[in-house]
PDB file of C-alpha atoms in Angstrom:
ATOM      1  CA  PHE A 351     118.807 108.221  29.423  1.00 54.00           C
ATOM      2  CA  ILE A 352     120.495 107.351  26.117  1.00 59.00           C
ATOM      3  CA  ALA A 353     119.432 103.676  26.312  1.00 62.00           C
ATOM      4  CA  ILE A 354     115.855 104.638  27.211  1.00 66.00           C
ATOM      5  CA  HIS A 355     115.828 107.105  24.323  1.00 65.00           C
ATOM      6  CA  LEU A 356     116.764 104.308  21.920  1.00 67.00           C
ATOM      7  CA  GLY A 357     113.868 102.223  23.240  1.00 71.00           C
ATOM      8  CA  MET A 358     111.366 105.077  23.021  1.00 78.00           C
ATOM      9  CA  GLU A 359     112.413 106.824  19.807  1.00 79.00           C
ATOM     10  CA  HIS A 360     110.090 104.827  17.521  1.00 86.00           C
ATOM     11  CA  ILE A 361     107.028 105.132  19.790  1.00 92.00           C
ATOM     12  CA  GLN A 362     104.854 108.056  18.780  1.00 92.00           C
ATOM     13  CA  HIS A 363     102.407 108.269  21.702  1.00 93.00           C
ATOM     14  CA  LYS A 364     102.605 107.165  25.340  1.00 94.00           C
ATOM     15  CA  ILE A 365      99.519 106.942  27.573  1.00 95.00           C
ATOM     16  CA  LEU A 366      99.505 106.025  31.276  1.00 94.00           C
ATOM     17  CA  VAL A 367      96.491 104.302  32.842  1.00 95.00           C
ATOM     18  CA  LEU A 368      96.247 105.213  36.544  1.00 93.00           C
ATOM     19  CA  SER A 369      93.915 104.562  39.454  1.00 88.00           C
ATOM     20  CA  GLY A 370      93.833 105.728  43.031  1.00 79.00           C
ATOM     21  CA  LYS A 371      93.006 102.281  44.408  1.00 80.00           C
ATOM     22  CA  GLY A 372      93.017  98.649  43.366  1.00 83.00           C
ATOM     23  CA  GLY A 373      90.080  96.665  42.034  1.00 83.00           C
ATOM     24  CA  VAL A 374      88.591  99.403  39.858  1.00 88.00           C
ATOM     25  CA  GLY A 375      89.247  97.633  36.545  1.00 88.00           C
ATOM     26  CA  LYS A 376      92.295  99.625  35.484  1.00 92.00           C
ATOM     27  CA  SER A 377      93.961  96.730  33.626  1.00 93.00           C
ATOM     28  CA  THR A 378      90.711  95.915  31.846  1.00 92.00           C
ATOM     29  CA  VAL A 379      90.418  99.539  30.722  1.00 94.00           C
ATOM     30  CA  ALA A 380      94.051  99.501  29.550  1.00 95.00           C
ATOM     31  CA  VAL A 381      93.451  96.364  27.462  1.00 94.00           C
ATOM     32  CA  GLN A 382      90.210  97.638  25.930  1.00 93.00           C
ATOM     33  CA  LEU A 383      91.866 100.970  25.170  1.00 95.00           C
ATOM     34  CA  ALA A 384      94.747  99.216  23.414  1.00 95.00           C
ATOM     35  CA  ARG A 385      92.423  96.936  21.445  1.00 94.00           C
ATOM     36  CA  GLU A 386      90.344  99.889  20.255  1.00 94.00           C
ATOM     37  CA  PHE A 387      93.449 101.658  18.939  1.00 96.00           C
ATOM     38  CA  VAL A 388      94.350  98.424  17.127  1.00 95.00           C
ATOM     39  CA  ARG A 389      90.824  98.245  15.691  1.00 93.00           C
ATOM     40  CA  GLN A 390      91.438 101.716  14.268  1.00 94.00           C
ATOM     41  CA  GLY A 391      94.512 100.432  12.438  1.00 94.00           C
ATOM     42  CA  LYS A 392      97.198 101.427  14.931  1.00 96.00           C
ATOM     43  CA  LYS A 393     100.120  99.351  16.171  1.00 97.00           C
ATOM     44  CA  VAL A 394     100.050  99.255  19.966  1.00 97.00           C
ATOM     45  CA  GLY A 395     102.208  98.041  22.837  1.00 96.00           C
ATOM     46  CA  LEU A 396     101.050  97.344  26.387  1.00 96.00           C
ATOM     47  CA  LEU A 397     103.578  97.720  29.209  1.00 95.00           C
ATOM     48  CA  ASP A 398     102.561  96.198  32.543  1.00 93.00           C
ATOM     49  CA  ILE A 399     104.478  97.848  35.406  1.00 89.00           C
ATOM     50  CA  ASP A 400     102.241  96.418  38.134  1.00 89.00           C
ATOM     51  CA  LEU A 401     105.212  94.383  39.325  1.00 86.00           C
ATOM     52  CA  CYS A 402     103.502  92.852  42.358  1.00 84.00           C
ATOM     53  CA  GLY A 403     100.236  91.980  40.598  1.00 84.00           C
ATOM     54  CA  PRO A 404     100.811  91.535  36.852  1.00 88.00           C
ATOM     55  CA  SER A 405      97.507  90.620  35.213  1.00 89.00           C
ATOM     56  CA  LEU A 406      97.896  91.544  31.540  1.00 93.00           C
ATOM     57  CA  PRO A 407      99.321  88.165  30.426  1.00 91.00           C
ATOM     58  CA  ARG A 408      96.215  86.366  31.692  1.00 90.00           C
ATOM     59  CA  ILE A 409      93.740  88.971  30.458  1.00 91.00           C
ATOM     60  CA  LEU A 410      95.266  88.772  26.977  1.00 92.00           C
ATOM     61  CA  GLY A 411      95.402  84.968  26.958  1.00 90.00           C
ATOM     62  CA  VAL A 412      99.199  84.752  26.616  1.00 92.00           C
ATOM     63  CA  GLU A 413     100.098  83.709  30.160  1.00 89.00           C
ATOM     64  CA  SER A 414     102.028  80.637  28.985  1.00 87.00           C
ATOM     65  CA  GLN A 415     104.246  82.563  26.555  1.00 90.00           C
ATOM     66  CA  LYS A 416     107.918  83.291  27.202  1.00 87.00           C
ATOM     67  CA  VAL A 417     109.861  86.449  26.407  1.00 88.00           C
ATOM     68  CA  HIS A 418     112.821  85.889  24.079  1.00 85.00           C
ATOM     69  CA  GLN A 419     116.080  87.793  23.922  1.00 85.00           C
ATOM     70  CA  SER A 420     117.190  89.114  20.531  1.00 81.00           C
ATOM     71  CA  SER A 421     120.142  91.206  19.431  1.00 81.00           C
ATOM     72  CA  GLU A 422     117.978  94.327  19.900  1.00 82.00           C
ATOM     73  CA  GLY A 423     116.740  93.333  23.383  1.00 84.00           C
ATOM     74  CA  TRP A 424     113.724  91.606  24.895  1.00 90.00           C
ATOM     75  CA  THR A 425     111.036  90.886  22.325  1.00 91.00           C
ATOM     76  CA  PRO A 426     107.515  91.602  23.657  1.00 93.00           C
ATOM     77  CA  ILE A 427     104.810  88.976  23.265  1.00 95.00           C
ATOM     78  CA  PHE A 428     102.507  89.508  20.293  1.00 95.00           C
ATOM     79  CA  VAL A 429      98.849  88.908  21.068  1.00 94.00           C
ATOM     80  CA  ASP A 430      97.408  88.745  17.548  1.00 91.00           C
ATOM     81  CA  ALA A 431      98.377  87.074  14.290  1.00 88.00           C
ATOM     82  CA  ASP A 432      98.786  90.457  12.563  1.00 91.00           C
ATOM     83  CA  GLN A 433     101.305  91.533  15.229  1.00 93.00           C
ATOM     84  CA  LYS A 434      99.463  94.798  15.834  1.00 95.00           C
ATOM     85  CA  LEU A 435      99.282  94.340  19.617  1.00 96.00           C
ATOM     86  CA  CYS A 436     102.166  93.295  21.855  1.00 96.00           C
ATOM     87  CA  VAL A 437     102.688  93.189  25.616  1.00 96.00           C
ATOM     88  CA  MET A 438     105.536  93.118  28.119  1.00 95.00           C
ATOM     89  CA  SER A 439     105.047  92.166  31.759  1.00 93.00           C
ATOM     90  CA  ILE A 440     107.053  90.883  34.707  1.00 91.00           C
ATOM     91  CA  GLY A 441     104.563  88.006  34.631  1.00 89.00           C
ATOM     92  CA  PHE A 442     106.423  86.507  31.671  1.00 90.00           C
ATOM     93  CA  LEU A 443     109.697  86.460  33.600  1.00 85.00           C
ATOM     94  CA  LEU A 444     108.540  84.723  36.783  1.00 83.00           C
ATOM     95  CA  GLN A 445     109.484  81.056  37.082  1.00 78.00           C
ATOM     96  CA  ASP A 446     106.508  80.340  39.319  1.00 76.00           C
ATOM     97  CA  LYS A 447     103.312  82.323  38.640  1.00 74.00           C
ATOM     98  CA  SER A 448     102.205  81.931  42.260  1.00 76.00           C
ATOM     99  CA  THR A 449     105.413  83.400  43.707  1.00 76.00           C
ATOM    100  CA  ALA A 450     105.033  86.798  45.369  1.00 77.00           C
ATOM    101  CA  VAL A 451     107.246  89.604  44.076  1.00 79.00           C
ATOM    102  CA  VAL A 452     108.731  91.017  47.296  1.00 78.00           C
ATOM    103  CA  TRP A 453     110.917  93.898  46.160  1.00 78.00           C
ATOM    104  CA  ARG A 454     111.910  97.179  47.691  1.00 81.00           C
ATOM    105  CA  GLY A 455     111.714 100.475  45.815  1.00 80.00           C
ATOM    106  CA  PRO A 456     115.188 100.465  44.196  1.00 84.00           C
ATOM    107  CA  LYS A 457     114.627  97.005  42.691  1.00 87.00           C
ATOM    108  CA  LYS A 458     111.258  98.089  41.270  1.00 87.00           C
ATOM    109  CA  THR A 459     112.793 101.254  39.830  1.00 86.00           C
ATOM    110  CA  ALA A 460     115.609  99.270  38.211  1.00 88.00           C
ATOM    111  CA  THR A 461     113.125  96.827  36.662  1.00 88.00           C
ATOM    112  CA  ILE A 462     110.999  99.613  35.155  1.00 87.00           C
ATOM    113  CA  LYS A 463     114.123 101.246  33.759  1.00 86.00           C
ATOM    114  CA  GLN A 464     115.132  97.894  32.264  1.00 87.00           C
ATOM    115  CA  PHE A 465     111.708  97.530  30.635  1.00 87.00           C
ATOM    116  CA  LEU A 466     112.132 100.947  29.014  1.00 85.00           C
ATOM    117  CA  GLU A 467     115.748 100.313  27.981  1.00 84.00           C
ATOM    118  CA  ASP A 468     115.811  96.651  26.977  1.00 87.00           C
ATOM    119  CA  VAL A 469     112.403  95.894  25.446  1.00 90.00           C
ATOM    120  CA  TYR A 470     112.540  96.177  21.671  1.00 90.00           C
ATOM    121  CA  TRP A 471     109.093  97.498  20.786  1.00 90.00           C
ATOM    122  CA  GLY A 472     109.991  98.395  17.246  1.00 89.00           C
ATOM    123  CA  SER A 473     107.797 101.041  15.640  1.00 92.00           C
ATOM    124  CA  LEU A 474     104.607 101.711  17.629  1.00 95.00           C
ATOM    125  CA  ASP A 475     101.808 104.232  17.249  1.00 95.00           C
ATOM    126  CA  TYR A 476     100.826 103.921  20.919  1.00 96.00           C
ATOM    127  CA  LEU A 477     102.343 102.548  24.114  1.00 96.00           C
ATOM    128  CA  ILE A 478      99.720 102.021  26.830  1.00 96.00           C
ATOM    129  CA  ILE A 479     101.264 101.706  30.303  1.00 94.00           C
ATOM    130  CA  ASP A 480      99.249  99.831  32.927  1.00 93.00           C
ATOM    131  CA  THR A 481     100.356 100.956  36.398  1.00 90.00           C
ATOM    132  CA  PRO A 482      99.696  99.612  39.895  1.00 85.00           C
ATOM    133  CA  PRO A 483      97.164 101.432  42.108  1.00 83.00           C
ATOM    134  CA  GLY A 484      98.262 104.402  44.139  1.00 80.00           C
ATOM    135  CA  THR A 485     101.193 106.801  43.813  1.00 79.00           C
ATOM    136  CA  SER A 486     104.216 104.689  44.728  1.00 79.00           C
ATOM    137  CA  ASP A 487     107.776 104.115  43.479  1.00 80.00           C
ATOM    138  CA  GLU A 488     106.584 102.615  40.195  1.00 84.00           C
ATOM    139  CA  HIS A 489     104.583 105.737  39.320  1.00 85.00           C
ATOM    140  CA  ILE A 490     107.338 108.165  40.224  1.00 85.00           C
ATOM    141  CA  SER A 491     109.903 106.166  38.244  1.00 86.00           C
ATOM    142  CA  ILE A 492     107.842 105.770  35.074  1.00 87.00           C
ATOM    143  CA  CYS A 493     106.767 109.422  35.120  1.00 86.00           C
ATOM    144  CA  GLU A 494     110.302 110.702  35.648  1.00 84.00           C
ATOM    145  CA  TYR A 495     111.603 108.572  32.774  1.00 83.00           C
ATOM    146  CA  LEU A 496     108.742 109.408  30.415  1.00 85.00           C
ATOM    147  CA  MET A 497     108.856 113.148  31.013  1.00 83.00           C
ATOM    148  CA  HIS A 498     111.944 113.239  28.777  1.00 80.00           C
ATOM    149  CA  PHE A 499     109.846 111.852  25.913  1.00 82.00           C
ATOM    150  CA  SER A 500     106.698 114.005  26.057  1.00 83.00           C
ATOM    151  CA  PRO A 501     104.004 111.518  27.124  1.00 89.00           C
ATOM    152  CA  ASP A 502     100.510 112.285  25.839  1.00 94.00           C
ATOM    153  CA  GLY A 503      99.131 112.019  29.368  1.00 94.00           C
ATOM    154  CA  ALA A 504      97.146 109.824  31.732  1.00 95.00           C
ATOM    155  CA  VAL A 505      93.745 108.156  31.718  1.00 95.00           C
ATOM    156  CA  LEU A 506      92.379 107.917  35.267  1.00 95.00           C
ATOM    157  CA  VAL A 507      90.033 105.094  36.286  1.00 93.00           C
ATOM    158  CA  THR A 508      87.563 105.227  39.167  1.00 89.00           C
ATOM    159  CA  THR A 509      84.349 103.533  40.261  1.00 87.00           C
ATOM    160  CA  PRO A 510      81.207 105.374  41.398  1.00 84.00           C
ATOM    161  CA  GLN A 511      81.715 104.754  45.137  1.00 79.00           C
ATOM    162  CA  GLY A 512      82.830 107.640  47.300  1.00 74.00           C
ATOM    163  CA  VAL A 513      85.976 105.888  48.594  1.00 75.00           C
ATOM    164  CA  SER A 514      87.262 105.362  45.043  1.00 76.00           C
ATOM    165  CA  LEU A 515      86.479 108.951  44.081  1.00 79.00           C
ATOM    166  CA  SER A 516      88.367 110.141  47.141  1.00 83.00           C
ATOM    167  CA  ASP A 517      91.422 108.115  46.139  1.00 83.00           C
ATOM    168  CA  VAL A 518      91.383 109.289  42.523  1.00 86.00           C
ATOM    169  CA  ARG A 519      91.568 112.887  43.783  1.00 89.00           C
ATOM    170  CA  LYS A 520      95.055 111.990  45.054  1.00 88.00           C
ATOM    171  CA  GLU A 521      95.902 110.626  41.613  1.00 90.00           C
ATOM    172  CA  ILE A 522      94.822 113.932  40.053  1.00 91.00           C
ATOM    173  CA  SER A 523      97.049 115.787  42.526  1.00 91.00           C
ATOM    174  CA  PHE A 524      99.919 113.408  41.688  1.00 90.00           C
ATOM    175  CA  CYS A 525      99.599 114.109  37.960  1.00 90.00           C
ATOM    176  CA  LYS A 526      99.534 117.846  38.525  1.00 91.00           C
ATOM    177  CA  LYS A 527     102.621 117.754  40.753  1.00 90.00           C
ATOM    178  CA  LEU A 528     104.567 115.765  38.156  1.00 89.00           C
ATOM    179  CA  HIS A 529     103.141 117.806  35.251  1.00 90.00           C
ATOM    180  CA  ILE A 530     101.514 114.796  33.606  1.00 92.00           C
ATOM    181  CA  PRO A 531      98.603 115.906  31.388  1.00 94.00           C
ATOM    182  CA  ILE A 532      95.285 114.286  32.309  1.00 95.00           C
ATOM    183  CA  LEU A 533      93.516 113.019  29.205  1.00 96.00           C
ATOM    184  CA  GLY A 534      90.350 112.153  31.080  1.00 94.00           C
ATOM    185  CA  LEU A 535      88.534 110.225  33.793  1.00 94.00           C
ATOM    186  CA  VAL A 536      86.668 106.947  33.294  1.00 94.00           C
ATOM    187  CA  GLU A 537      83.880 105.899  35.672  1.00 91.00           C
ATOM    188  CA  ASN A 538      84.138 102.098  35.521  1.00 90.00           C
ATOM    189  CA  MET A 539      81.556  99.615  36.904  1.00 89.00           C
ATOM    190  CA  SER A 540      78.904 102.287  36.506  1.00 87.00           C
ATOM    191  CA  GLY A 541      75.709 100.261  36.460  1.00 84.00           C
ATOM    192  CA  PHE A 542      75.068  96.618  35.549  1.00 84.00           C
ATOM    193  CA  VAL A 543      74.155  95.442  32.051  1.00 75.00           C
ATOM    194  CA  CYS A 544      71.701  92.533  32.069  1.00 78.00           C
ATOM    195  CA  PRO A 545      73.078  89.774  29.786  1.00 72.00           C
ATOM    196  CA  HIS A 546      69.529  88.878  28.693  1.00 78.00           C
ATOM    197  CA  CYS A 547      67.823  92.196  27.946  1.00 77.00           C
ATOM    198  CA  ALA A 548      70.839  94.593  27.932  1.00 72.00           C
ATOM    199  CA  GLU A 549      69.082  96.947  30.384  1.00 77.00           C
ATOM    200  CA  CYS A 550      71.535  98.855  32.592  1.00 77.00           C
ATOM    201  CA  THR A 551      70.758  99.081  36.336  1.00 81.00           C
ATOM    202  CA  ASN A 552      72.739 101.295  38.722  1.00 82.00           C
ATOM    203  CA  ILE A 553      73.780  98.880  41.481  1.00 79.00           C
ATOM    204  CA  PHE A 554      76.183 101.381  42.992  1.00 73.00           C
ATOM    205  CA  SER A 555      75.805 105.138  42.916  1.00 72.00           C
ATOM    206  CA  THR A 556      76.396 106.858  39.601  1.00 75.00           C
ATOM    207  CA  GLY A 557      77.490 110.256  38.389  1.00 77.00           C
ATOM    208  CA  GLY A 558      80.338 110.677  40.856  1.00 81.00           C
ATOM    209  CA  GLY A 559      82.931 110.541  38.093  1.00 86.00           C
ATOM    210  CA  THR A 560      81.197 113.317  36.149  1.00 86.00           C
ATOM    211  CA  ALA A 561      80.921 115.489  39.245  1.00 85.00           C
ATOM    212  CA  LEU A 562      84.580 114.954  40.137  1.00 87.00           C
ATOM    213  CA  ALA A 563      85.718 115.719  36.585  1.00 89.00           C
ATOM    214  CA  ASN A 564      83.704 118.934  36.591  1.00 88.00           C
ATOM    215  CA  LEU A 565      84.989 119.886  40.044  1.00 87.00           C
ATOM    216  CA  THR A 566      88.638 119.344  39.129  1.00 90.00           C
ATOM    217  CA  ASN A 567      88.278 120.688  35.594  1.00 92.00           C
ATOM    218  CA  ILE A 568      89.450 117.534  33.793  1.00 94.00           C
ATOM    219  CA  PRO A 569      87.767 115.802  30.823  1.00 94.00           C
ATOM    220  CA  PHE A 570      85.209 113.090  31.565  1.00 93.00           C
ATOM    221  CA  ILE A 571      85.650 110.170  29.176  1.00 94.00           C
ATOM    222  CA  GLY A 572      82.465 108.320  30.072  1.00 91.00           C
ATOM    223  CA  ARG A 573      80.890 105.505  32.064  1.00 91.00           C
ATOM    224  CA  ILE A 574      81.629 101.808  31.575  1.00 90.00           C
ATOM    225  CA  PRO A 575      78.909  99.549  33.013  1.00 87.00           C
ATOM    226  CA  ILE A 576      79.515  96.143  34.577  1.00 85.00           C
ATOM    227  CA  ASP A 577      79.089  93.525  31.874  1.00 83.00           C
ATOM    228  CA  PRO A 578      79.367  89.825  32.888  1.00 82.00           C
ATOM    229  CA  THR A 579      80.415  88.895  29.367  1.00 82.00           C
ATOM    230  CA  LEU A 580      83.372  91.307  29.607  1.00 84.00           C
ATOM    231  CA  GLY A 581      84.467  89.676  32.851  1.00 81.00           C
ATOM    232  CA  ALA A 582      84.244  86.232  31.270  1.00 84.00           C
ATOM    233  CA  CYS A 583      86.392  87.336  28.314  1.00 84.00           C
ATOM    234  CA  MET A 584      89.000  88.821  30.628  1.00 82.00           C
ATOM    235  CA  GLU A 585      89.183  85.515  32.492  1.00 81.00           C
ATOM    236  CA  ASP A 586      89.640  83.285  29.459  1.00 81.00           C
ATOM    237  CA  GLY A 587      91.740  85.701  27.396  1.00 79.00           C
ATOM    238  CA  SER A 588      89.280  85.981  24.512  1.00 81.00           C
ATOM    239  CA  THR A 589      88.687  89.177  22.532  1.00 84.00           C
ATOM    240  CA  PHE A 590      85.612  90.899  23.945  1.00 85.00           C
ATOM    241  CA  GLU A 591      85.035  93.440  21.183  1.00 83.00           C
ATOM    242  CA  GLN A 592      84.969  90.701  18.551  1.00 84.00           C
ATOM    243  CA  LYS A 593      82.402  88.636  20.460  1.00 83.00           C
ATOM    244  CA  TYR A 594      80.228  91.547  21.594  1.00 83.00           C
ATOM    245  CA  PRO A 595      80.895  94.513  19.263  1.00 82.00           C
ATOM    246  CA  GLU A 596      77.633  96.267  20.252  1.00 81.00           C
ATOM    247  CA  SER A 597      78.232  96.127  24.016  1.00 81.00           C
ATOM    248  CA  GLN A 598      77.551  99.308  25.992  1.00 82.00           C
ATOM    249  CA  SER A 599      80.865  98.673  27.763  1.00 84.00           C
ATOM    250  CA  LEU A 600      82.753  99.669  24.622  1.00 88.00           C
ATOM    251  CA  VAL A 601      81.050 102.984  23.875  1.00 87.00           C
ATOM    252  CA  ALA A 602      83.049 105.307  26.168  1.00 90.00           C
ATOM    253  CA  LEU A 603      86.485 104.084  25.095  1.00 91.00           C
ATOM    254  CA  LYS A 604      85.496 104.005  21.414  1.00 91.00           C
ATOM    255  CA  ASP A 605      84.540 107.670  21.664  1.00 92.00           C
ATOM    256  CA  PHE A 606      87.743 108.502  23.547  1.00 93.00           C
ATOM    257  CA  VAL A 607      89.982 106.784  20.981  1.00 94.00           C
ATOM    258  CA  ALA A 608      88.126 108.515  18.149  1.00 92.00           C
ATOM    259  CA  SER A 609      88.686 111.884  19.811  1.00 91.00           C
ATOM    260  CA  GLN A 610      92.409 111.174  20.339  1.00 92.00           C
ATOM    261  CA  LEU A 611      92.864 110.169  16.714  1.00 91.00           C
ATOM    262  CA  SER A 612      90.954 113.258  15.587  1.00 87.00           C
ATOM    263  CA  VAL A 613      93.275 115.480  17.638  1.00 81.00           C
ATOM    264  CA  GLN A 614      96.327 113.804  16.085  1.00 77.00           C
ATOM    265  CA  ASP A 615      94.904 114.190  12.576  1.00 72.00           C
ATOM    266  CA  ASN A 616      94.275 117.900  13.175  1.00 73.00           C
ATOM    267  CA  MET A 617      97.810 118.389  14.498  1.00 70.00           C
ATOM    268  CA  GLU A 618      99.271 116.676  11.425  1.00 67.00           C
ATOM    269  CA  ASP A 619      97.169 118.878   9.134  1.00 61.00           C
TER     270      ASP A 619
END
């Protein structure tokens, strides 16, 4: 763990973003979470360990970039001109973007270890780790490695439907078994925001995330409604919060980031 320690020693806070199933918007939440920390003046790294479905390079609009090797290790890709947000993903290392990553568990574990050992993040306030859905080899590996470096905890992402809520229960159990603190639960795709009048309509059920958080005694971060403009920004790699700073989709994560920073300020005092 000496090499991993060298890679992690200048990173103050580590947050995992987890979901019980795919398609709930976990990567979108991870990106918006990272961008909000940056907006608050923090330097942030995004680590994409969804090895079979890396999406962060496209969401951030840096899909065509290449990772370079320096004397310190792999240099992550910077997303902004101020170099406040950087990202590392297996997507940057694939020769053909359409090629499937068909790896068994040991290969995935070795790759995650290499990301932690060989990526030179420099000094970061926050490292946000975007994980694949479920509770597989990638999750066990990253949690086992990070437990030596006191991770802040995990943000869980669900949607209002019962099947997603059922799956996120398993994620809660996973975190408890591995002693990963749960920072809170996000109910994503909770309602639809009309792009013309901004009225929010509950297409799916709503309130399931709140009920589950209360039942399992974990914090509820808030609801993020479906916003077509957010989806469009994720597709073309543009910065959503700059285009639509008043969007209802930003409220829950803004409040969460503010609360995290307040906790850190109180601890420092």
